[in-house]
Short mmCIF file of C-alpha atoms in Angstrom, two decimals:
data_model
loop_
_atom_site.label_atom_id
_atom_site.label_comp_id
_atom_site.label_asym_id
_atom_site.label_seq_id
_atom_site.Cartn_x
_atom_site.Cartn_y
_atom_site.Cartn_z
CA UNK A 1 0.00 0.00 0.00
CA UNK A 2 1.50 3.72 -1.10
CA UNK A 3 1.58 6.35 1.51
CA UNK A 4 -0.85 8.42 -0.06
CA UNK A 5 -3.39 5.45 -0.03
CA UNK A 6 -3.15 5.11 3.48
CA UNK A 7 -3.47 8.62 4.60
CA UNK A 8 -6.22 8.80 2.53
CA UNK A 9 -7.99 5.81 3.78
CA UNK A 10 -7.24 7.30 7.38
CA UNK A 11 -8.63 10.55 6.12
CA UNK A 12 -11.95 8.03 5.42
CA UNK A 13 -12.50 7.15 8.78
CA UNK A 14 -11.68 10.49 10.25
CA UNK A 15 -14.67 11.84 8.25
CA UNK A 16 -16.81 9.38 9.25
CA UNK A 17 -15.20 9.63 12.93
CA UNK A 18 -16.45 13.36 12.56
CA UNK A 19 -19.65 13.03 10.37
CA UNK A 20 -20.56 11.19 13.60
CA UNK A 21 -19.55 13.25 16.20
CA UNK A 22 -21.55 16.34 14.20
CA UNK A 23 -25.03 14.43 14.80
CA UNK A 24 -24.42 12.24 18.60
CA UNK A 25 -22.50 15.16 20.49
CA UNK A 26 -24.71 17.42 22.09
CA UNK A 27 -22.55 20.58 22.97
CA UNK A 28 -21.82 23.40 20.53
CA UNK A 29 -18.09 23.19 20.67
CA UNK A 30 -17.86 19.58 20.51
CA UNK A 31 -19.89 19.89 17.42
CA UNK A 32 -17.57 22.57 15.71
CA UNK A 33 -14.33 20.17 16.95
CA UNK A 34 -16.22 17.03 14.83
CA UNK A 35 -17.05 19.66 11.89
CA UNK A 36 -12.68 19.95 11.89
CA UNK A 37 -12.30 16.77 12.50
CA UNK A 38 -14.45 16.03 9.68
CA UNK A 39 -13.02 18.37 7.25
CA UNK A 40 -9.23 17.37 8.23
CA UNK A 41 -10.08 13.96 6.89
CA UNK A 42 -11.94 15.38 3.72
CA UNK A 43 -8.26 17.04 3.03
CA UNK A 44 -6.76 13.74 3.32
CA UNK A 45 -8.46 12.04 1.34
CA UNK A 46 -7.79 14.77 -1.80
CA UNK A 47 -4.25 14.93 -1.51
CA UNK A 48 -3.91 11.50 -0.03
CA UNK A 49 -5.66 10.04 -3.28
CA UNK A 50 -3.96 11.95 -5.92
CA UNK A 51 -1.03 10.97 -5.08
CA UNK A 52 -1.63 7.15 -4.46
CA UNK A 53 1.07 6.60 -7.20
CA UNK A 54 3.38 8.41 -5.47
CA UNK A 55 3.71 11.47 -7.25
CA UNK A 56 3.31 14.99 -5.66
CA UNK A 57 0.31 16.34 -7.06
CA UNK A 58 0.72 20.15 -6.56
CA UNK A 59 -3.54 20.86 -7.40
CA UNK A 60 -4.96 19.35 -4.90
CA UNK A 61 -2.20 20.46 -2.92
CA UNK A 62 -2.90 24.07 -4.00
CA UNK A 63 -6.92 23.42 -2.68
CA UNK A 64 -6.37 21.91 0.43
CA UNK A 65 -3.96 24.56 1.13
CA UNK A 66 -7.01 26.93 0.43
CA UNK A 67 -9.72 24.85 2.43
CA UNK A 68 -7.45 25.33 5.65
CA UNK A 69 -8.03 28.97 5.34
CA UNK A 70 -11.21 29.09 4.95
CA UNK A 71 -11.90 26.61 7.58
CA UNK A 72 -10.20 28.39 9.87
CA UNK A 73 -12.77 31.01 9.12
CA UNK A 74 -15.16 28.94 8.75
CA UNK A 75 -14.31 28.16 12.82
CA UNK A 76 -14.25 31.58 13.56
CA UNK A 77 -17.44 32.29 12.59
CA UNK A 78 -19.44 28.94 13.65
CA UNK A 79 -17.66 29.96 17.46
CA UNK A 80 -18.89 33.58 17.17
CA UNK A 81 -22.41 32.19 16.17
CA UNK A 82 -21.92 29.67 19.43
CA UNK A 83 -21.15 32.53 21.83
CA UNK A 84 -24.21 34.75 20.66
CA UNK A 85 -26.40 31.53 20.94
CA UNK A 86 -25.28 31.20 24.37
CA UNK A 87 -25.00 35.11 25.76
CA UNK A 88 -28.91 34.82 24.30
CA UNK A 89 -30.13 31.76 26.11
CA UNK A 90 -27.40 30.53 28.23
CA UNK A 91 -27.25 27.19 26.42
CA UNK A 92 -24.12 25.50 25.20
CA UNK A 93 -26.52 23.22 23.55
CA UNK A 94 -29.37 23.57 20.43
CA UNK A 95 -32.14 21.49 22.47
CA UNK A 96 -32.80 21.96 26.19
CA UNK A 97 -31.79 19.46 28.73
CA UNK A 98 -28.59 17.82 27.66
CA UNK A 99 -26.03 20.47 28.95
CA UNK A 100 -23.56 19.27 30.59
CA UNK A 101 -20.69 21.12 30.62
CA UNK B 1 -30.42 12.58 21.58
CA UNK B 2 -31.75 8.97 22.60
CA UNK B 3 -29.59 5.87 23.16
CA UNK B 4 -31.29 4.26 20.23
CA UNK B 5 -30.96 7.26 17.87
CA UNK B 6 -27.40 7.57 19.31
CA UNK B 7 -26.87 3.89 18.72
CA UNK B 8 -28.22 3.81 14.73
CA UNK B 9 -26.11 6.97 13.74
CA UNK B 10 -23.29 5.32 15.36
CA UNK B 11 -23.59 2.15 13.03
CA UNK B 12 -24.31 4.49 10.14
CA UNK B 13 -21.21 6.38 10.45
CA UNK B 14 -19.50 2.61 10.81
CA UNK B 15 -20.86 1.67 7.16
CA UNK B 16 -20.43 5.09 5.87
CA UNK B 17 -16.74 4.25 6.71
CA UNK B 18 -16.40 0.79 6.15
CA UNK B 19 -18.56 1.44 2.80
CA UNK B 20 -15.87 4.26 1.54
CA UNK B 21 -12.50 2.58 2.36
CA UNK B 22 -13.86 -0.49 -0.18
CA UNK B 23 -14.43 2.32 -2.91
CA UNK B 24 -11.11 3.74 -2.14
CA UNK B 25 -9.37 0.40 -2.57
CA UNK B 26 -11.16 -0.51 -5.78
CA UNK B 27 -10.61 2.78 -7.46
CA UNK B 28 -9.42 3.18 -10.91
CA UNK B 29 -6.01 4.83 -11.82
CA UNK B 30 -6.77 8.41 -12.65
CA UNK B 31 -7.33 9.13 -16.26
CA UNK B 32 -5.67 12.58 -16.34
CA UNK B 33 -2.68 13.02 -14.90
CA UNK B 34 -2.29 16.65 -13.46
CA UNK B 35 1.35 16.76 -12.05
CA UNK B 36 2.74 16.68 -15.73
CA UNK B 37 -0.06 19.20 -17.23
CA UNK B 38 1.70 21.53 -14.48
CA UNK B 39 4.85 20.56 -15.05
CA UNK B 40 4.52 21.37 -18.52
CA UNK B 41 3.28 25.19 -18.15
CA UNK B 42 5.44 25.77 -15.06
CA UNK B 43 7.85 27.94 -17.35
CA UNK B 44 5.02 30.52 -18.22
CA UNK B 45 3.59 30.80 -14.99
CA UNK B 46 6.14 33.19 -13.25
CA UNK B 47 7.28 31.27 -10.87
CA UNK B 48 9.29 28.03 -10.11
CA UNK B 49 7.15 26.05 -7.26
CA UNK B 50 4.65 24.52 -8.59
CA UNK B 51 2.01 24.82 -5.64
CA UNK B 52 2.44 28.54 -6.12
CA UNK B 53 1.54 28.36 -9.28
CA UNK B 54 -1.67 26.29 -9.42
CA UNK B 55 -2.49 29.06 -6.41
CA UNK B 56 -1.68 32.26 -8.21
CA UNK B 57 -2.02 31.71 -12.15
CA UNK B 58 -3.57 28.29 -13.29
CA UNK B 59 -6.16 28.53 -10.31
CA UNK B 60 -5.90 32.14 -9.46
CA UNK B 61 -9.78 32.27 -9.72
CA UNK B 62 -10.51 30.17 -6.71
CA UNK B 63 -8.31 31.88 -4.44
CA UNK B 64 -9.40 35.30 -5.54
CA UNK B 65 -12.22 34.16 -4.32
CA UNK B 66 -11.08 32.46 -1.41
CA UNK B 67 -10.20 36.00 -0.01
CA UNK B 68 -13.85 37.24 -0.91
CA UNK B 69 -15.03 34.17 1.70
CA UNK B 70 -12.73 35.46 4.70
CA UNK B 71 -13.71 39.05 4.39
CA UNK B 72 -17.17 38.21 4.14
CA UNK B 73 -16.84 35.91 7.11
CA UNK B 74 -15.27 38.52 8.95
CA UNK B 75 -17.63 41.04 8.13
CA UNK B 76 -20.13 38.69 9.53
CA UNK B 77 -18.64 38.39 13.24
CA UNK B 78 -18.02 41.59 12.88
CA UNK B 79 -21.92 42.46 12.83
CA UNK B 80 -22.42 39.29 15.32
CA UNK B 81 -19.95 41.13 18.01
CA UNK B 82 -20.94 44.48 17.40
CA UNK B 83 -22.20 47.03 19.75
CA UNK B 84 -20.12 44.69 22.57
CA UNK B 85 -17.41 46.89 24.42
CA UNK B 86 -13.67 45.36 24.54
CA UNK B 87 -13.03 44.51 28.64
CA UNK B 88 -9.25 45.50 29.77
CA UNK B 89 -6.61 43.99 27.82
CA UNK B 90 -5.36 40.82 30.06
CA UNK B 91 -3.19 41.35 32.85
CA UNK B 92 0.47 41.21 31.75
CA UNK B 93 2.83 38.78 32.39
CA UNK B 94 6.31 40.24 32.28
CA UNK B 95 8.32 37.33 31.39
CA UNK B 96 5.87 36.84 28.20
CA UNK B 97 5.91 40.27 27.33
CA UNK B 98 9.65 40.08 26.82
CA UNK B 99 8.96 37.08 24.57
CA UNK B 100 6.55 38.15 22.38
CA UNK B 101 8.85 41.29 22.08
CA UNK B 102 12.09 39.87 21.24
CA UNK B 103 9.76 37.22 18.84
CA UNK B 104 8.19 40.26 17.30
CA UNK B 105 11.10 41.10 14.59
CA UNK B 106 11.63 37.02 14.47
CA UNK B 107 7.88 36.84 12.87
CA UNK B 108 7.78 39.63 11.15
CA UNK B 109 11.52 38.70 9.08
CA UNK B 110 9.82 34.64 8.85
CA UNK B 111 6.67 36.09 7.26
CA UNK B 112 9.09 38.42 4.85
CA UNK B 113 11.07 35.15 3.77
CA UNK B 114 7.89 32.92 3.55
CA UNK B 115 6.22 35.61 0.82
CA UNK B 116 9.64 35.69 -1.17
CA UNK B 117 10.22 32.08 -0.91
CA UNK B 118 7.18 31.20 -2.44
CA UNK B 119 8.17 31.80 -5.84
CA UNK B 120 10.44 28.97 -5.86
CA UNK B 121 10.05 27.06 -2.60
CA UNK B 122 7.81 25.94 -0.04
CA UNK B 123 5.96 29.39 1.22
CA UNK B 124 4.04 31.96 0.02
CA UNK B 125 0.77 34.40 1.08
CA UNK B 126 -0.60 32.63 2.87
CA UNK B 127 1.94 30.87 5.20
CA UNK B 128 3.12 34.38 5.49
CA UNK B 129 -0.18 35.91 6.97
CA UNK B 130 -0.75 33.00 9.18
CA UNK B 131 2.86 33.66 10.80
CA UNK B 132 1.63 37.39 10.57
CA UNK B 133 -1.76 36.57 12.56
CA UNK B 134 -0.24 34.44 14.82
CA UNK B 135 2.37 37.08 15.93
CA UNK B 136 -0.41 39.68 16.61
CA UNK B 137 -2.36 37.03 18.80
CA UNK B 138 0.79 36.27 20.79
CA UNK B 139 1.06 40.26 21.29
CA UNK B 140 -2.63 40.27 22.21
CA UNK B 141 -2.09 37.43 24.75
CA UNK B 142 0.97 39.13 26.67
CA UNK B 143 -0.92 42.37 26.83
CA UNK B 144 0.96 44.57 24.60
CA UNK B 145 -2.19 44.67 21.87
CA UNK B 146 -5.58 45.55 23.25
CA UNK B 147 -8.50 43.68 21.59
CA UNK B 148 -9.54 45.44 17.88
CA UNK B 149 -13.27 47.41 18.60
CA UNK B 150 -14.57 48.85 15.55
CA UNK B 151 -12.68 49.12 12.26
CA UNK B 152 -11.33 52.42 11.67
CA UNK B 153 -10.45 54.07 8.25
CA UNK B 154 -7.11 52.52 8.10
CA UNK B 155 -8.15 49.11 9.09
CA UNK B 156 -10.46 48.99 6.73
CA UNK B 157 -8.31 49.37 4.00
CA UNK B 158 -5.43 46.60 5.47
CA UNK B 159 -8.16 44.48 5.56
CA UNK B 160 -9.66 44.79 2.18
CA UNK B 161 -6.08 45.82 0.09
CA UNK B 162 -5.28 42.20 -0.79
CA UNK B 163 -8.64 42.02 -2.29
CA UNK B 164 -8.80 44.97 -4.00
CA UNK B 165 -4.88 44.44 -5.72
CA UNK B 166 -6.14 40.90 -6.82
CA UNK B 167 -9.17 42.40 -8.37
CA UNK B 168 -7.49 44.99 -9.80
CA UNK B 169 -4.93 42.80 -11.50
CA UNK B 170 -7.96 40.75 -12.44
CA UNK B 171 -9.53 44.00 -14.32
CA UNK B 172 -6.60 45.47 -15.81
CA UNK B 173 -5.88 41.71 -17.57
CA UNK B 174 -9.85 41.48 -18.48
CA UNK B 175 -8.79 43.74 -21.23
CA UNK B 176 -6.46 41.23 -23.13
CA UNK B 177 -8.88 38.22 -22.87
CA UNK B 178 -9.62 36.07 -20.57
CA UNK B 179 -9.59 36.42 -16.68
CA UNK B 180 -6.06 36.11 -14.71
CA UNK B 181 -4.19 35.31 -17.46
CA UNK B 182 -1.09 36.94 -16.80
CA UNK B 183 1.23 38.02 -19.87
CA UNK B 184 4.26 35.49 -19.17
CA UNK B 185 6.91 38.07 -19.07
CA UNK B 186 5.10 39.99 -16.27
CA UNK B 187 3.76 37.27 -14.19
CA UNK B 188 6.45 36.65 -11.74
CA UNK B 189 5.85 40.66 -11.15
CA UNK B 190 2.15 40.65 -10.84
CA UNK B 191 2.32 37.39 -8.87
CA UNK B 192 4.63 38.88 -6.08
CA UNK B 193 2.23 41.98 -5.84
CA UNK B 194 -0.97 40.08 -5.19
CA UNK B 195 1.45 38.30 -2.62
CA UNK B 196 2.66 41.11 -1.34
CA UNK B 197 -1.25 42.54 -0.72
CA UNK B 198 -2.21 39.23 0.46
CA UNK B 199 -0.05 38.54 3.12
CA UNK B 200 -0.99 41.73 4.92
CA UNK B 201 -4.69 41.50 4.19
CA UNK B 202 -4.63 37.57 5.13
CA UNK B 203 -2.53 38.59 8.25
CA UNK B 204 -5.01 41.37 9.55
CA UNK B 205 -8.04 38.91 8.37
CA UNK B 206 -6.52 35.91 10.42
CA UNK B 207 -5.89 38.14 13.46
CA UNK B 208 -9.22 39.98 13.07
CA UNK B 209 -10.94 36.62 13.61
CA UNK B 210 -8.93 35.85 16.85
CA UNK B 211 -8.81 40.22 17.83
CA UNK B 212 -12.18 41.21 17.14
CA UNK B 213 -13.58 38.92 19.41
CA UNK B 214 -11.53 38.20 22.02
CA UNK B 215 -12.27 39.54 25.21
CA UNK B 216 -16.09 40.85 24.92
CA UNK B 217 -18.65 40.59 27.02
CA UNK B 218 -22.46 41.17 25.89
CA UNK C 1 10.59 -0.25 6.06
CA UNK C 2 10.87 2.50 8.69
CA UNK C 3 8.99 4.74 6.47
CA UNK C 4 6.30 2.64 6.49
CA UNK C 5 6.12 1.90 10.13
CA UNK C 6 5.92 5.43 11.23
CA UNK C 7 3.66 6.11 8.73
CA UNK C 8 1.01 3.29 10.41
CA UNK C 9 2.19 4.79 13.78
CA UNK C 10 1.57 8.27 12.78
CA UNK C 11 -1.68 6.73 11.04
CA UNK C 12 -2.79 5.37 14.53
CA UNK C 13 -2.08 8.70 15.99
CA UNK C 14 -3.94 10.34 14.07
CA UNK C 15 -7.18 8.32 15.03
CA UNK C 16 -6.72 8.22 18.63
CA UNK C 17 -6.18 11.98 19.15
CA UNK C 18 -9.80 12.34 16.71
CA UNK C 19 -11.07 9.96 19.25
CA UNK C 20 -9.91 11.08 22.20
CA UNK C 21 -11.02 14.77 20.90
CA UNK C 22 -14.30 14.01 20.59
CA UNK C 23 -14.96 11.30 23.04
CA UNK C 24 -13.38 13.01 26.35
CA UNK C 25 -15.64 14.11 29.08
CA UNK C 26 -13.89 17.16 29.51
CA UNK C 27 -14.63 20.09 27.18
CA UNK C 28 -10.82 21.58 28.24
CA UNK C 29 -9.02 18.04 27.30
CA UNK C 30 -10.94 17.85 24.25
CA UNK C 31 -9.89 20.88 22.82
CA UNK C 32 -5.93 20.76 23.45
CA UNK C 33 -6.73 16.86 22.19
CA UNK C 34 -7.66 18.38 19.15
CA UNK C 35 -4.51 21.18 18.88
CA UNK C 36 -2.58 17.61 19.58
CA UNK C 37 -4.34 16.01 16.44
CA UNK C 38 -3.77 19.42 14.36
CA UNK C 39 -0.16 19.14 15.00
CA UNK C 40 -0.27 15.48 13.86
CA UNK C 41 -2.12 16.30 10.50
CA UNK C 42 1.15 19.06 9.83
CA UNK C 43 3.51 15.75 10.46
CA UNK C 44 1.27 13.76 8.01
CA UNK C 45 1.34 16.66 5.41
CA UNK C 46 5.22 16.54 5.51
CA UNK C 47 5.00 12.97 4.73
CA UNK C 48 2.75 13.30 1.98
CA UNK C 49 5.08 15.51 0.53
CA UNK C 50 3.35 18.93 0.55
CA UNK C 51 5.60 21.13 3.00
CA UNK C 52 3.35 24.00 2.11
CA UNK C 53 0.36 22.58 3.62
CA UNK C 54 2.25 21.65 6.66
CA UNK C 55 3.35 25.32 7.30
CA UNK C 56 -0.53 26.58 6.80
CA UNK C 57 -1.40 23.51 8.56
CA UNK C 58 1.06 24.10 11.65
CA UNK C 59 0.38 27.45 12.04
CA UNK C 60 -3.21 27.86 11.43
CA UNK C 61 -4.74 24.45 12.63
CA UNK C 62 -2.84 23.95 15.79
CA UNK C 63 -2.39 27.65 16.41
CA UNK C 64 -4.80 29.97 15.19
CA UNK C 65 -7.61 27.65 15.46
CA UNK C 66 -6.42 26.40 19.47
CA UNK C 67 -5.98 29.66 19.91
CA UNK C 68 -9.56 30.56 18.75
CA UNK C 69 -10.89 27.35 20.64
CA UNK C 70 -9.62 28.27 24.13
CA UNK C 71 -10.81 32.09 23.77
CA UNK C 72 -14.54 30.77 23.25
CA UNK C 73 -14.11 28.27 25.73
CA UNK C 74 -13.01 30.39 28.30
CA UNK C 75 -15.75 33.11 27.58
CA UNK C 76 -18.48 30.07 27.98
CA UNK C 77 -17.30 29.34 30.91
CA UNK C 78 -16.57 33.30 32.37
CA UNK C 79 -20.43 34.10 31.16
CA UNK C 80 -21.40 30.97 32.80
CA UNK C 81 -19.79 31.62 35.88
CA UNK C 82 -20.61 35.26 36.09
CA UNK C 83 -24.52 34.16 35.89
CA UNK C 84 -24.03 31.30 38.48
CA UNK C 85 -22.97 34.29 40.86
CA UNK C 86 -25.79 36.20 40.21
CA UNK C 87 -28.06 33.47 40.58
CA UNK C 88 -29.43 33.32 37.13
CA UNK C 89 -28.15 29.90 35.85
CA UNK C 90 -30.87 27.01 35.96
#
């Protein structure tokens, strides 16, 4: 198995790992950590894949480079939606009844 | 969430998984094969690294747009914090202060060599404005860089100039055909411009996100 | 060989800190679980040879992001707090 192969089959089950995490874990935060989680793997699996042969592939290195960016902003702004959410209700949660931290 | 809905999304994200790492393994070899494509045109791009070049010239579409994403989600915590007053900056610690000032030159000559690297190495914008962003939230953290409130005048325009040089570039070319195609004996000069105005704009965008926030209370 | 060991073993890594990040009981351990796993994904960026990812990657993901993480966190926790004081909280 080439390296790029197996990061990008590790970048599978991260996204799954994270797709998860989105819809079981209750609190906000937790939720935006999966969404990361999630996209980290979706990275691997670009760069990981295009270059199962072994050869840099500078495109999808050129994306992913762009996708960190913007998920970085991406954070930003899902945390700054968070912290209005809870100076408004008090919740770290969407539903009522499951916060627990 | 219920243990039984907790317990079926659970073994959905399992077969999801399980379901994508057989499609993986019985993938076809690609039919195009990009590396060479970019190989071939890396002479009349500008520049000598290849990432750069996909970034700046064969792609330079997607990342003028890129920037148009980060202002607008900046704009948008802007309006989600606004009208919130900045508390104190943090108490200072003096041993980090003398850090993050004897760092301060370090990051600023590291971001300097990342944007001029870029043409041939590893490097470029935006490794340059995240070094530039991270050295203004290690200044905001010893207490030598109060939280941002409002925007003024000259903020603004650090903010949007990266934008603004791209799409000027992009204008000024519109003229000779298509979009971002840079005339090859110019490129490697345009190229570092929209670098240059990057970095900075990326750099204040990046910190923005972290500065703008930080530190308010509703 | 070696290559390929470290690669599994950074592989593994990788998984664990996801799984730690988003299985811990503590909201504090999760996030420096998950600056932990962004500093992993730089080390599996150099090995996939794209160094320029692994700069972006090593100082936005682990840093900028952490960074951002830890400010919210904290300011959940000061509101929370503050209204706890006052009474206010359920």
């Amino acid at each position: 198995m080439s390296t790029g192969l197996l990061y990008a089959l590790a970048g599978v089950v991260l996204f799954a790992l994270g797709a998860a995490g989105v819809i079981v874990l209750a609190h906000l935060l937790r939720k935006i950590l999966a969404f990361n989680v999630m996209g980290s793997g979706a990275f691997l699996v670009l760069v990981g894949l295009a270059q199962r042969t072994g050869v840099p592939d500078p495109v999808p290195q050129a994306m992913v480079l762009t996708g960190i960016v913007v998920a970085v902003a991406a954070t930003a702004l899902a945390l700054g939606l968070a912290r209005a959410w809870h100076a408004r209700t008090g919740r770290g949660t969407l539903t009522e009844g499951e916060d627990r931290d | 969430m219920n243990r039984l809905a907790r317990g079926v999304t659970v073994g959905v994200g399992v077969a999801l998984a399980v379901a994508l790492v057989v499609a993986l393994l019985e993938l076809p070899a690609a039919a195009i094969h990009l590396p060479g494509t970019v190989a071939q045109h890396l002479a009349q791009s500008g520049v000598e690294h290849p990432v750069t070049a996909v970034l700046l010239n064969f792609r330079g579409w997607d990342t003028l747009l890129e920037v148009a994403v980060l202002l607008l989600a900046l704009l948008t915590l802007l309006t989600l914090s606004g009208g919130q007053a900045a508390v104190a900056a943090v108490e200072a610690d003096p041993l980090l202060q003398g850090l993050a000032r004897k760092a301060l030159p370090l990051i600023i000559l590291m971001a300097g060599y990342l944007l001029w690297a870029g043409a041939h190495r590893p490097g470029g914008a935006f490794q340059a404005g995240a070094v530039l962003a991270a050295g203004a939230v290690l200044l905001q953290l010893a207490g030598l860089l109060p939280a941002w409130a409002a925007p003024g005048r000259l903020l603004r325009l650090g903010l949007t100039l990266g934008f603004l040089v791209f799409l000027a570039v992009a204008a000024a070319l519109l003229g000779q055909g298509a979009l971002l195609q840079y005339p090859p004996a110019s490129a490697g000069g345009l190229i570092l411009l929209i670098e240059a105005g990057l970095t900075l704009s990326l750099g204040l965008i990046l910190a923005g996100l972290f500065l703008f926030v930080t530190g308010r209370r509703a | 060989m070696m290559t390929l060991a470290f690669d599994w073993l950074l592989v593994v890594a990788l998984l664990w800190s996801a799984w730690r990040c988003l299985a811990s009981a503590d909201l504090n351990r999760a996030v420096v679980m998950f600056i932990v796993f962004g500093l992993l994904m730089a080390l599996a960026w150099a090995r996939l040879d794209a160094p320029d990812i692994a700069l972006a990657e090593a100082a936005i993901g682990a840093g900028l992001t952490g960074a951002l993480l830890l400010d919210a966190l904290g300011a959940l926790r000061a509101r929370r707090e503050g209204r706890d004081v006052h009474g206010e909280a359920p």
